[in-house]
Amino acid sequence: MEPLFVNRVANSGLITLNLEEMLHPGERVVYDIKDNLFHGLMLREKDFREFVKNNDWTQYDGKNVAIICSADAIVPTWAYMLLATKLQGHAHRYVFGNLDALEQSLFEEAIAAIDAEEYRDAKVVVKGCGNVPVPTFAYVAIMQKLLPVTSSIMYGEPCSTVPLYKKPKAVAQ
């Protein structure tokens, strides 16, 4: 007896690519250099170096850190670089910029880690909605990575997709 319902999605050979699942799960935190400013106006090198030397950087272990200065102050570039020397080896990822810049960096990292060859000649559905907002740039970046290798790319959910790309059939000579 034939089954009443056939799961055509399961039998379709579609591969679902969920960018949100590829993101590093570490906590996102902001390091605001304003807390190191002298009278909230400028950074004093001696004081800052002392802070950097004695601070417990293990609190950033495995975290993703956005480094900012929320005060309108004079902060030399080397100060951000000095922070990086201490975050290296503790934080998973650190960037200069706000949480949006950090999230972009994490998506870039996730997309760069994808082995495009795993999708060679595959029918791919790039998942379109989830718990974490995926920025538009990430969808464009994944297209750039997958277009050279896939046979087709769709957007959405396997049960309801928007076709975006289908590899042209080879022309017989």
PDB file of C-alpha atoms in Angstrom:
ATOM      1  CA  MET A   1       0.000   0.000   0.000  1.00  0.00           C
ATOM      2  CA  GLU A   2       1.320   3.441  -0.941  1.00  0.00           C
ATOM      3  CA  PRO A   3       1.747   5.981   1.845  1.00  0.00           C
ATOM      4  CA  LEU A   4      -0.973   8.605   2.101  1.00  0.00           C
ATOM      5  CA  PHE A   5       1.512  11.440   2.371  1.00  0.00           C
ATOM      6  CA  VAL A   6       4.881  11.659   0.660  1.00  0.00           C
ATOM      7  CA  ASN A   7       7.437  14.062   2.090  1.00  0.00           C
ATOM      8  CA  ARG A   8       8.694  15.519  -1.169  1.00  0.00           C
ATOM      9  CA  VAL A   9      10.921  18.004   0.666  1.00  0.00           C
ATOM     10  CA  ALA A  10      12.804  15.195   2.403  1.00  0.00           C
ATOM     11  CA  ASN A  11      13.180  13.361  -0.898  1.00  0.00           C
ATOM     12  CA  SER A  12      14.212  16.425  -2.912  1.00  0.00           C
ATOM     13  CA  GLY A  13      17.935  16.398  -2.124  1.00  0.00           C
ATOM     14  CA  LEU A  14      17.804  19.996  -0.958  1.00  0.00           C
ATOM     15  CA  ILE A  15      20.519  21.136   1.427  1.00  0.00           C
ATOM     16  CA  THR A  16      19.452  23.803   3.902  1.00  0.00           C
ATOM     17  CA  LEU A  17      22.114  26.342   4.813  1.00  0.00           C
ATOM     18  CA  ASN A  18      21.304  28.240   7.997  1.00  0.00           C
ATOM     19  CA  LEU A  19      23.747  31.130   8.464  1.00  0.00           C
ATOM     20  CA  GLU A  20      22.508  31.740  11.992  1.00  0.00           C
ATOM     21  CA  GLU A  21      23.663  28.260  13.076  1.00  0.00           C
ATOM     22  CA  MET A  22      27.179  28.977  11.849  1.00  0.00           C
ATOM     23  CA  LEU A  23      27.725  32.001  14.088  1.00  0.00           C
ATOM     24  CA  HIS A  24      30.058  31.719  17.040  1.00  0.00           C
ATOM     25  CA  PRO A  25      27.850  31.259  20.113  1.00  0.00           C
ATOM     26  CA  GLY A  26      30.075  33.260  22.471  1.00  0.00           C
ATOM     27  CA  GLU A  27      28.609  36.156  24.406  1.00  0.00           C
ATOM     28  CA  ARG A  28      28.781  39.585  22.736  1.00  0.00           C
ATOM     29  CA  VAL A  29      30.197  42.322  24.971  1.00  0.00           C
ATOM     30  CA  VAL A  30      31.235  45.928  24.560  1.00  0.00           C
ATOM     31  CA  TYR A  31      34.508  47.262  25.905  1.00  0.00           C
ATOM     32  CA  ASP A  32      34.070  51.025  26.223  1.00  0.00           C
ATOM     33  CA  ILE A  33      37.398  52.790  26.535  1.00  0.00           C
ATOM     34  CA  LYS A  34      35.621  55.802  28.068  1.00  0.00           C
ATOM     35  CA  ASP A  35      36.090  54.111  31.440  1.00  0.00           C
ATOM     36  CA  ASN A  36      39.847  54.596  31.024  1.00  0.00           C
ATOM     37  CA  LEU A  37      39.717  58.310  30.244  1.00  0.00           C
ATOM     38  CA  PHE A  38      41.226  60.984  32.451  1.00  0.00           C
ATOM     39  CA  HIS A  39      38.368  63.315  33.470  1.00  0.00           C
ATOM     40  CA  GLY A  40      36.349  61.802  30.628  1.00  0.00           C
ATOM     41  CA  LEU A  41      38.374  63.782  28.092  1.00  0.00           C
ATOM     42  CA  MET A  42      41.571  62.037  27.135  1.00  0.00           C
ATOM     43  CA  LEU A  43      43.630  58.948  27.630  1.00  0.00           C
ATOM     44  CA  ARG A  44      46.780  59.225  29.708  1.00  0.00           C
ATOM     45  CA  GLU A  45      49.355  56.736  28.472  1.00  0.00           C
ATOM     46  CA  LYS A  46      50.944  55.868  31.815  1.00  0.00           C
ATOM     47  CA  ASP A  47      47.608  55.235  33.540  1.00  0.00           C
ATOM     48  CA  PHE A  48      46.234  53.282  30.600  1.00  0.00           C
ATOM     49  CA  ARG A  49      49.303  51.068  30.306  1.00  0.00           C
ATOM     50  CA  GLU A  50      49.095  50.328  34.032  1.00  0.00           C
ATOM     51  CA  PHE A  51      45.430  49.384  33.682  1.00  0.00           C
ATOM     52  CA  VAL A  52      46.119  47.152  30.684  1.00  0.00           C
ATOM     53  CA  LYS A  53      48.970  45.443  32.516  1.00  0.00           C
ATOM     54  CA  ASN A  54      46.958  44.708  35.690  1.00  0.00           C
ATOM     55  CA  ASN A  55      43.449  44.072  34.363  1.00  0.00           C
ATOM     56  CA  ASP A  56      42.043  40.524  34.509  1.00  0.00           C
ATOM     57  CA  TRP A  57      41.605  39.769  30.811  1.00  0.00           C
ATOM     58  CA  THR A  58      40.347  36.236  31.480  1.00  0.00           C
ATOM     59  CA  GLN A  59      36.870  37.751  31.896  1.00  0.00           C
ATOM     60  CA  TYR A  60      36.800  37.902  28.078  1.00  0.00           C
ATOM     61  CA  ASP A  61      37.603  34.199  27.557  1.00  0.00           C
ATOM     62  CA  GLY A  62      35.556  32.903  24.615  1.00  0.00           C
ATOM     63  CA  LYS A  63      33.585  36.129  24.274  1.00  0.00           C
ATOM     64  CA  ASN A  64      33.172  38.369  21.248  1.00  0.00           C
ATOM     65  CA  VAL A  65      34.195  41.930  22.011  1.00  0.00           C
ATOM     66  CA  ALA A  66      33.238  45.215  20.363  1.00  0.00           C
ATOM     67  CA  ILE A  67      35.716  47.948  21.305  1.00  0.00           C
ATOM     68  CA  ILE A  68      34.281  51.460  21.318  1.00  0.00           C
ATOM     69  CA  CYS A  69      34.708  54.869  22.877  1.00  0.00           C
ATOM     70  CA  SER A  70      31.298  56.328  23.605  1.00  0.00           C
ATOM     71  CA  ALA A  71      32.757  59.615  24.865  1.00  0.00           C
ATOM     72  CA  ASP A  72      33.772  62.488  22.636  1.00  0.00           C
ATOM     73  CA  ALA A  73      37.415  62.213  23.618  1.00  0.00           C
ATOM     74  CA  ILE A  74      40.964  62.093  22.345  1.00  0.00           C
ATOM     75  CA  VAL A  75      41.947  58.434  22.076  1.00  0.00           C
ATOM     76  CA  PRO A  76      45.073  57.585  20.123  1.00  0.00           C
ATOM     77  CA  THR A  77      44.940  54.643  17.731  1.00  0.00           C
ATOM     78  CA  TRP A  78      47.670  52.778  19.611  1.00  0.00           C
ATOM     79  CA  ALA A  79      45.343  52.485  22.637  1.00  0.00           C
ATOM     80  CA  TYR A  80      42.910  50.282  20.680  1.00  0.00           C
ATOM     81  CA  MET A  81      45.850  48.284  19.393  1.00  0.00           C
ATOM     82  CA  LEU A  82      47.143  47.810  22.947  1.00  0.00           C
ATOM     83  CA  LEU A  83      43.745  46.467  24.013  1.00  0.00           C
ATOM     84  CA  ALA A  84      43.948  43.986  21.146  1.00  0.00           C
ATOM     85  CA  THR A  85      47.233  42.625  22.517  1.00  0.00           C
ATOM     86  CA  LYS A  86      45.434  41.666  25.731  1.00  0.00           C
ATOM     87  CA  LEU A  87      42.219  40.400  24.150  1.00  0.00           C
ATOM     88  CA  GLN A  88      44.193  38.120  21.833  1.00  0.00           C
ATOM     89  CA  GLY A  89      44.258  34.676  23.384  1.00  0.00           C
ATOM     90  CA  HIS A  90      41.180  35.393  25.481  1.00  0.00           C
ATOM     91  CA  ALA A  91      38.382  36.732  23.289  1.00  0.00           C
ATOM     92  CA  HIS A  92      37.157  34.605  20.411  1.00  0.00           C
ATOM     93  CA  ARG A  93      36.796  37.708  18.259  1.00  0.00           C
ATOM     94  CA  TYR A  94      37.333  41.407  18.844  1.00  0.00           C
ATOM     95  CA  VAL A  95      36.704  44.367  16.580  1.00  0.00           C
ATOM     96  CA  PHE A  96      36.833  48.124  16.706  1.00  0.00           C
ATOM     97  CA  GLY A  97      33.246  49.250  16.411  1.00  0.00           C
ATOM     98  CA  ASN A  98      29.806  48.735  17.879  1.00  0.00           C
ATOM     99  CA  LEU A  99      27.846  45.506  18.254  1.00  0.00           C
ATOM    100  CA  ASP A 100      26.665  45.735  14.636  1.00  0.00           C
ATOM    101  CA  ALA A 101      30.296  45.799  13.470  1.00  0.00           C
ATOM    102  CA  LEU A 102      31.011  42.809  15.708  1.00  0.00           C
ATOM    103  CA  GLU A 103      28.047  40.878  14.321  1.00  0.00           C
ATOM    104  CA  GLN A 104      29.180  41.644  10.769  1.00  0.00           C
ATOM    105  CA  SER A 105      32.650  40.366  11.587  1.00  0.00           C
ATOM    106  CA  LEU A 106      31.183  37.164  13.048  1.00  0.00           C
ATOM    107  CA  PHE A 107      29.085  36.561   9.933  1.00  0.00           C
ATOM    108  CA  GLU A 108      32.125  37.207   7.729  1.00  0.00           C
ATOM    109  CA  GLU A 109      34.088  34.693   9.795  1.00  0.00           C
ATOM    110  CA  ALA A 110      31.299  32.096   9.514  1.00  0.00           C
ATOM    111  CA  ILE A 111      30.967  32.517   5.748  1.00  0.00           C
ATOM    112  CA  ALA A 112      34.741  32.382   5.235  1.00  0.00           C
ATOM    113  CA  ALA A 113      34.808  29.057   7.115  1.00  0.00           C
ATOM    114  CA  ILE A 114      32.336  27.440   4.701  1.00  0.00           C
ATOM    115  CA  ASP A 115      33.934  24.944   2.347  1.00  0.00           C
ATOM    116  CA  ALA A 116      32.162  25.750  -0.910  1.00  0.00           C
ATOM    117  CA  GLU A 117      33.176  22.364  -2.342  1.00  0.00           C
ATOM    118  CA  GLU A 118      30.739  20.701   0.058  1.00  0.00           C
ATOM    119  CA  TYR A 119      28.000  22.352  -2.000  1.00  0.00           C
ATOM    120  CA  ARG A 120      29.335  21.422  -5.444  1.00  0.00           C
ATOM    121  CA  ASP A 121      26.404  20.697  -7.782  1.00  0.00           C
ATOM    122  CA  ALA A 122      24.001  20.830  -4.827  1.00  0.00           C
ATOM    123  CA  LYS A 123      20.545  22.324  -4.589  1.00  0.00           C
ATOM    124  CA  VAL A 124      20.828  24.764  -1.695  1.00  0.00           C
ATOM    125  CA  VAL A 125      18.158  26.556   0.289  1.00  0.00           C
ATOM    126  CA  VAL A 126      19.517  29.507   2.245  1.00  0.00           C
ATOM    127  CA  LYS A 127      17.277  29.682   5.309  1.00  0.00           C
ATOM    128  CA  GLY A 128      15.528  32.993   5.460  1.00  0.00           C
ATOM    129  CA  CYS A 129      14.228  33.437   8.977  1.00  0.00           C
ATOM    130  CA  GLY A 130      15.165  32.386  12.447  1.00  0.00           C
ATOM    131  CA  ASN A 131      15.963  33.589  15.927  1.00  0.00           C
ATOM    132  CA  VAL A 132      18.955  35.752  15.005  1.00  0.00           C
ATOM    133  CA  PRO A 133      18.547  38.531  12.435  1.00  0.00           C
ATOM    134  CA  VAL A 134      20.869  37.838   9.517  1.00  0.00           C
ATOM    135  CA  PRO A 135      22.038  41.059   7.835  1.00  0.00           C
ATOM    136  CA  THR A 136      21.490  41.433   4.108  1.00  0.00           C
ATOM    137  CA  PHE A 137      25.237  41.648   3.438  1.00  0.00           C
ATOM    138  CA  ALA A 138      25.577  38.045   4.724  1.00  0.00           C
ATOM    139  CA  TYR A 139      23.028  36.784   2.201  1.00  0.00           C
ATOM    140  CA  VAL A 140      24.889  38.543  -0.609  1.00  0.00           C
ATOM    141  CA  ALA A 141      28.225  37.167   0.642  1.00  0.00           C
ATOM    142  CA  ILE A 142      26.928  33.599   0.745  1.00  0.00           C
ATOM    143  CA  MET A 143      25.727  33.980  -2.845  1.00  0.00           C
ATOM    144  CA  GLN A 144      29.209  35.043  -3.898  1.00  0.00           C
ATOM    145  CA  LYS A 145      30.634  31.947  -2.213  1.00  0.00           C
ATOM    146  CA  LEU A 146      28.092  29.455  -3.556  1.00  0.00           C
ATOM    147  CA  LEU A 147      27.259  30.665  -7.068  1.00  0.00           C
ATOM    148  CA  PRO A 148      30.403  29.186  -8.668  1.00  0.00           C
ATOM    149  CA  VAL A 149      29.709  25.670  -7.334  1.00  0.00           C
ATOM    150  CA  THR A 150      25.996  24.994  -6.771  1.00  0.00           C
ATOM    151  CA  SER A 151      23.435  23.769  -9.254  1.00  0.00           C
ATOM    152  CA  SER A 152      20.699  25.908  -7.737  1.00  0.00           C
ATOM    153  CA  ILE A 153      20.134  28.330  -4.879  1.00  0.00           C
ATOM    154  CA  MET A 154      16.837  29.184  -3.261  1.00  0.00           C
ATOM    155  CA  TYR A 155      15.852  31.402  -0.342  1.00  0.00           C
ATOM    156  CA  GLY A 156      13.409  30.625   2.436  1.00  0.00           C
ATOM    157  CA  GLU A 157      12.353  27.271   3.876  1.00  0.00           C
ATOM    158  CA  PRO A 158      12.498  23.944   2.017  1.00  0.00           C
ATOM    159  CA  CYS A 159       8.682  23.827   1.958  1.00  0.00           C
ATOM    160  CA  SER A 160       8.365  27.365   0.586  1.00  0.00           C
ATOM    161  CA  THR A 161      11.295  28.694  -1.386  1.00  0.00           C
ATOM    162  CA  VAL A 162      12.057  31.590  -3.674  1.00  0.00           C
ATOM    163  CA  PRO A 163      14.230  30.388  -6.561  1.00  0.00           C
ATOM    164  CA  LEU A 164      17.257  32.630  -7.095  1.00  0.00           C
ATOM    165  CA  TYR A 165      19.710  30.782  -9.298  1.00  0.00           C
ATOM    166  CA  LYS A 166      19.820  27.748 -11.532  1.00  0.00           C
ATOM    167  CA  LYS A 167      23.037  26.711 -13.212  1.00  0.00           C
ATOM    168  CA  PRO A 168      22.664  26.915 -16.974  1.00  0.00           C
ATOM    169  CA  LYS A 169      22.661  23.568 -18.753  1.00  0.00           C
ATOM    170  CA  ALA A 170      25.793  22.824 -20.744  1.00  0.00           C
ATOM    171  CA  VAL A 171      25.362  23.551 -24.420  1.00  0.00           C
ATOM    172  CA  ALA A 172      26.035  20.524 -26.639  1.00  0.00           C
ATOM    173  CA  GLN A 173      28.674  21.145 -29.261  1.00  0.00           C
TER     174      GLN A 173
END
